């Protein structure tokens, strides 16, 4: 069985800009959104779990700038569609049950998906 030397090489990375922690686990690992340069390439948006020292990681998703902008656009459209629909009595009851009366957004999180998120 032949080995592909492309898969045998070491992968290098540099977190060029930590953007935010999405979730922290009891193990100390956290799911993060960062700009990461892989193997010396241009930084890309990256979502994956990292150990506390950022030495080990899980598999994740890496996105180019254009792909991240598409995700933000999709979320904006989804939000507009959800707010544009007339609410039925049933949907109003379900919203009341599903959401606490005074749910606060986590610090630094906005609900408008501003353009600043895509520029970082």
PDB file of C-alpha atoms in Angstrom:
ATOM      1  CA  UNK A   1       0.000   0.000   0.000  1.00  0.00           C
ATOM      2  CA  UNK A   2       1.496   3.330  -1.083  1.00  0.00           C
ATOM      3  CA  UNK A   3       1.548   6.216   1.359  1.00  0.00           C
ATOM      4  CA  UNK A   4       0.682   9.685   0.157  1.00  0.00           C
ATOM      5  CA  UNK A   5       3.436  11.967   1.420  1.00  0.00           C
ATOM      6  CA  UNK A   6       0.970  14.888   1.299  1.00  0.00           C
ATOM      7  CA  UNK A   7      -0.803  13.396   4.333  1.00  0.00           C
ATOM      8  CA  UNK A   8       2.435  12.635   6.190  1.00  0.00           C
ATOM      9  CA  UNK A   9       3.514  16.245   6.602  1.00  0.00           C
ATOM     10  CA  UNK A  10       3.107  18.211   9.809  1.00  0.00           C
ATOM     11  CA  UNK A  11       0.309  20.714   9.892  1.00  0.00           C
ATOM     12  CA  UNK A  12       1.238  24.102  11.267  1.00  0.00           C
ATOM     13  CA  UNK A  13      -1.187  26.735  12.462  1.00  0.00           C
ATOM     14  CA  UNK A  14      -1.254  30.184  13.962  1.00  0.00           C
ATOM     15  CA  UNK A  15      -4.326  31.750  15.517  1.00  0.00           C
ATOM     16  CA  UNK A  16      -3.916  35.220  14.056  1.00  0.00           C
ATOM     17  CA  UNK A  17      -7.056  36.627  15.675  1.00  0.00           C
ATOM     18  CA  UNK A  18      -9.161  35.031  18.393  1.00  0.00           C
ATOM     19  CA  UNK A  19     -12.736  36.174  17.681  1.00  0.00           C
ATOM     20  CA  UNK A  20     -14.741  34.464  20.395  1.00  0.00           C
ATOM     21  CA  UNK A  21     -15.590  31.416  22.460  1.00  0.00           C
ATOM     22  CA  UNK A  22     -18.869  29.776  21.488  1.00  0.00           C
ATOM     23  CA  UNK A  23     -18.957  27.235  24.312  1.00  0.00           C
ATOM     24  CA  UNK A  24     -16.703  26.008  27.117  1.00  0.00           C
ATOM     25  CA  UNK A  25     -16.862  22.373  28.196  1.00  0.00           C
ATOM     26  CA  UNK A  26     -16.284  20.870  31.666  1.00  0.00           C
ATOM     27  CA  UNK A  27     -13.065  19.348  30.282  1.00  0.00           C
ATOM     28  CA  UNK A  28     -11.588  22.829  29.792  1.00  0.00           C
ATOM     29  CA  UNK A  29     -11.814  22.576  26.008  1.00  0.00           C
ATOM     30  CA  UNK A  30     -13.789  25.253  24.181  1.00  0.00           C
ATOM     31  CA  UNK A  31     -15.481  25.656  20.815  1.00  0.00           C
ATOM     32  CA  UNK A  32     -14.067  28.835  19.275  1.00  0.00           C
ATOM     33  CA  UNK A  33     -14.335  31.088  16.265  1.00  0.00           C
ATOM     34  CA  UNK A  34     -10.880  32.309  15.260  1.00  0.00           C
ATOM     35  CA  UNK A  35      -8.939  33.507  12.256  1.00  0.00           C
ATOM     36  CA  UNK A  36      -6.304  30.823  11.700  1.00  0.00           C
ATOM     37  CA  UNK A  37      -3.394  30.611   9.287  1.00  0.00           C
ATOM     38  CA  UNK A  38      -2.853  26.968   8.298  1.00  0.00           C
ATOM     39  CA  UNK A  39       0.603  25.986   6.986  1.00  0.00           C
ATOM     40  CA  UNK A  40       1.572  29.644   6.561  1.00  0.00           C
ATOM     41  CA  UNK A  41      -1.405  30.439   4.310  1.00  0.00           C
ATOM     42  CA  UNK A  42      -3.800  33.363   4.464  1.00  0.00           C
ATOM     43  CA  UNK A  43      -5.908  33.367   7.632  1.00  0.00           C
ATOM     44  CA  UNK A  44      -9.370  31.818   7.356  1.00  0.00           C
ATOM     45  CA  UNK A  45     -12.361  31.732   9.667  1.00  0.00           C
ATOM     46  CA  UNK A  46     -12.181  28.584  11.746  1.00  0.00           C
ATOM     47  CA  UNK A  47     -14.682  26.921  14.090  1.00  0.00           C
ATOM     48  CA  UNK A  48     -13.418  24.001  16.182  1.00  0.00           C
ATOM     49  CA  UNK A  49     -12.773  22.756  19.717  1.00  0.00           C
ATOM     50  CA  UNK A  50      -9.425  23.626  21.304  1.00  0.00           C
ATOM     51  CA  UNK A  51      -7.707  22.525  24.479  1.00  0.00           C
ATOM     52  CA  UNK A  52      -6.970  25.308  27.001  1.00  0.00           C
ATOM     53  CA  UNK A  53      -3.379  25.762  25.751  1.00  0.00           C
ATOM     54  CA  UNK A  54      -4.368  25.732  22.064  1.00  0.00           C
ATOM     55  CA  UNK A  55      -1.949  22.872  21.434  1.00  0.00           C
ATOM     56  CA  UNK A  56      -4.560  20.231  20.515  1.00  0.00           C
ATOM     57  CA  UNK A  57      -7.731  20.586  18.498  1.00  0.00           C
ATOM     58  CA  UNK A  58     -10.665  18.649  17.143  1.00  0.00           C
ATOM     59  CA  UNK A  59     -11.798  18.508  13.559  1.00  0.00           C
ATOM     60  CA  UNK A  60     -13.501  21.695  12.571  1.00  0.00           C
ATOM     61  CA  UNK A  61     -14.778  23.901   9.807  1.00  0.00           C
ATOM     62  CA  UNK A  62     -12.605  26.403   7.954  1.00  0.00           C
ATOM     63  CA  UNK A  63     -14.247  29.134   5.893  1.00  0.00           C
ATOM     64  CA  UNK A  64     -12.939  31.671   3.409  1.00  0.00           C
ATOM     65  CA  UNK A  65     -14.090  35.294   3.774  1.00  0.00           C
ATOM     66  CA  UNK A  66     -16.710  34.855   1.036  1.00  0.00           C
ATOM     67  CA  UNK A  67     -18.133  31.729   2.717  1.00  0.00           C
ATOM     68  CA  UNK A  68     -18.387  33.527   6.070  1.00  0.00           C
ATOM     69  CA  UNK A  69     -20.209  36.429   4.410  1.00  0.00           C
ATOM     70  CA  UNK A  70     -22.632  33.907   2.841  1.00  0.00           C
ATOM     71  CA  UNK A  71     -23.347  32.422   6.261  1.00  0.00           C
ATOM     72  CA  UNK A  72     -24.020  35.869   7.697  1.00  0.00           C
ATOM     73  CA  UNK A  73     -26.317  36.672   4.750  1.00  0.00           C
ATOM     74  CA  UNK A  74     -28.183  33.376   5.248  1.00  0.00           C
ATOM     75  CA  UNK A  75     -28.676  34.153   8.945  1.00  0.00           C
ATOM     76  CA  UNK A  76     -29.919  37.659   8.123  1.00  0.00           C
ATOM     77  CA  UNK A  77     -32.417  36.260   5.602  1.00  0.00           C
ATOM     78  CA  UNK A  78     -33.565  33.632   8.067  1.00  0.00           C
ATOM     79  CA  UNK A  79     -34.082  36.284  10.722  1.00  0.00           C
ATOM     80  CA  UNK A  80     -36.009  38.520   8.332  1.00  0.00           C
ATOM     81  CA  UNK A  81     -38.180  35.606   7.231  1.00  0.00           C
ATOM     82  CA  UNK A  82     -38.931  34.622  10.816  1.00  0.00           C
ATOM     83  CA  UNK A  83     -39.867  38.187  11.820  1.00  0.00           C
ATOM     84  CA  UNK A  84     -41.889  38.809   8.638  1.00  0.00           C
ATOM     85  CA  UNK A  85     -44.265  35.872   9.202  1.00  0.00           C
ATOM     86  CA  UNK A  86     -47.510  36.766  10.940  1.00  0.00           C
ATOM     87  CA  UNK A  87     -47.630  35.131  14.338  1.00  0.00           C
ATOM     88  CA  UNK A  88     -50.400  32.719  15.062  1.00  0.00           C
ATOM     89  CA  UNK A  89     -51.764  32.283  18.556  1.00  0.00           C
ATOM     90  CA  UNK A  90     -49.999  28.911  18.719  1.00  0.00           C
ATOM     91  CA  UNK A  91     -46.601  30.343  17.696  1.00  0.00           C
ATOM     92  CA  UNK A  92     -46.928  33.132  20.282  1.00  0.00           C
ATOM     93  CA  UNK A  93     -47.641  30.559  22.998  1.00  0.00           C
ATOM     94  CA  UNK A  94     -44.656  28.430  21.861  1.00  0.00           C
ATOM     95  CA  UNK A  95     -42.352  31.479  21.929  1.00  0.00           C
ATOM     96  CA  UNK A  96     -43.476  32.310  25.451  1.00  0.00           C
ATOM     97  CA  UNK A  97     -42.762  28.743  26.575  1.00  0.00           C
ATOM     98  CA  UNK A  98     -39.432  28.470  24.719  1.00  0.00           C
ATOM     99  CA  UNK A  99     -37.885  31.788  25.759  1.00  0.00           C
ATOM    100  CA  UNK A 100     -37.411  33.136  29.288  1.00  0.00           C
ATOM    101  CA  UNK A 101     -39.076  36.515  29.835  1.00  0.00           C
ATOM    102  CA  UNK A 102     -35.808  38.364  30.360  1.00  0.00           C
ATOM    103  CA  UNK A 103     -33.267  36.393  28.324  1.00  0.00           C
ATOM    104  CA  UNK A 104     -30.062  38.405  28.125  1.00  0.00           C
ATOM    105  CA  UNK A 105     -27.635  38.170  25.216  1.00  0.00           C
ATOM    106  CA  UNK A 106     -24.124  37.052  26.194  1.00  0.00           C
ATOM    107  CA  UNK A 107     -21.648  39.902  26.505  1.00  0.00           C
ATOM    108  CA  UNK A 108     -20.416  41.135  23.139  1.00  0.00           C
ATOM    109  CA  UNK A 109     -23.135  39.357  21.162  1.00  0.00           C
ATOM    110  CA  UNK A 110     -25.592  41.343  19.086  1.00  0.00           C
ATOM    111  CA  UNK A 111     -28.650  40.062  17.345  1.00  0.00           C
ATOM    112  CA  UNK A 112     -28.324  42.128  14.188  1.00  0.00           C
ATOM    113  CA  UNK A 113     -25.457  40.201  12.533  1.00  0.00           C
ATOM    114  CA  UNK A 114     -23.636  43.470  11.822  1.00  0.00           C
ATOM    115  CA  UNK A 115     -21.057  43.723   9.075  1.00  0.00           C
ATOM    116  CA  UNK A 116     -18.265  43.975  11.645  1.00  0.00           C
ATOM    117  CA  UNK A 117     -18.489  40.218  12.233  1.00  0.00           C
ATOM    118  CA  UNK A 118     -17.551  39.494   8.627  1.00  0.00           C
ATOM    119  CA  UNK A 119     -14.727  42.016   8.436  1.00  0.00           C
ATOM    120  CA  UNK A 120     -12.673  40.522  11.265  1.00  0.00           C
TER     121      UNK A 120
END
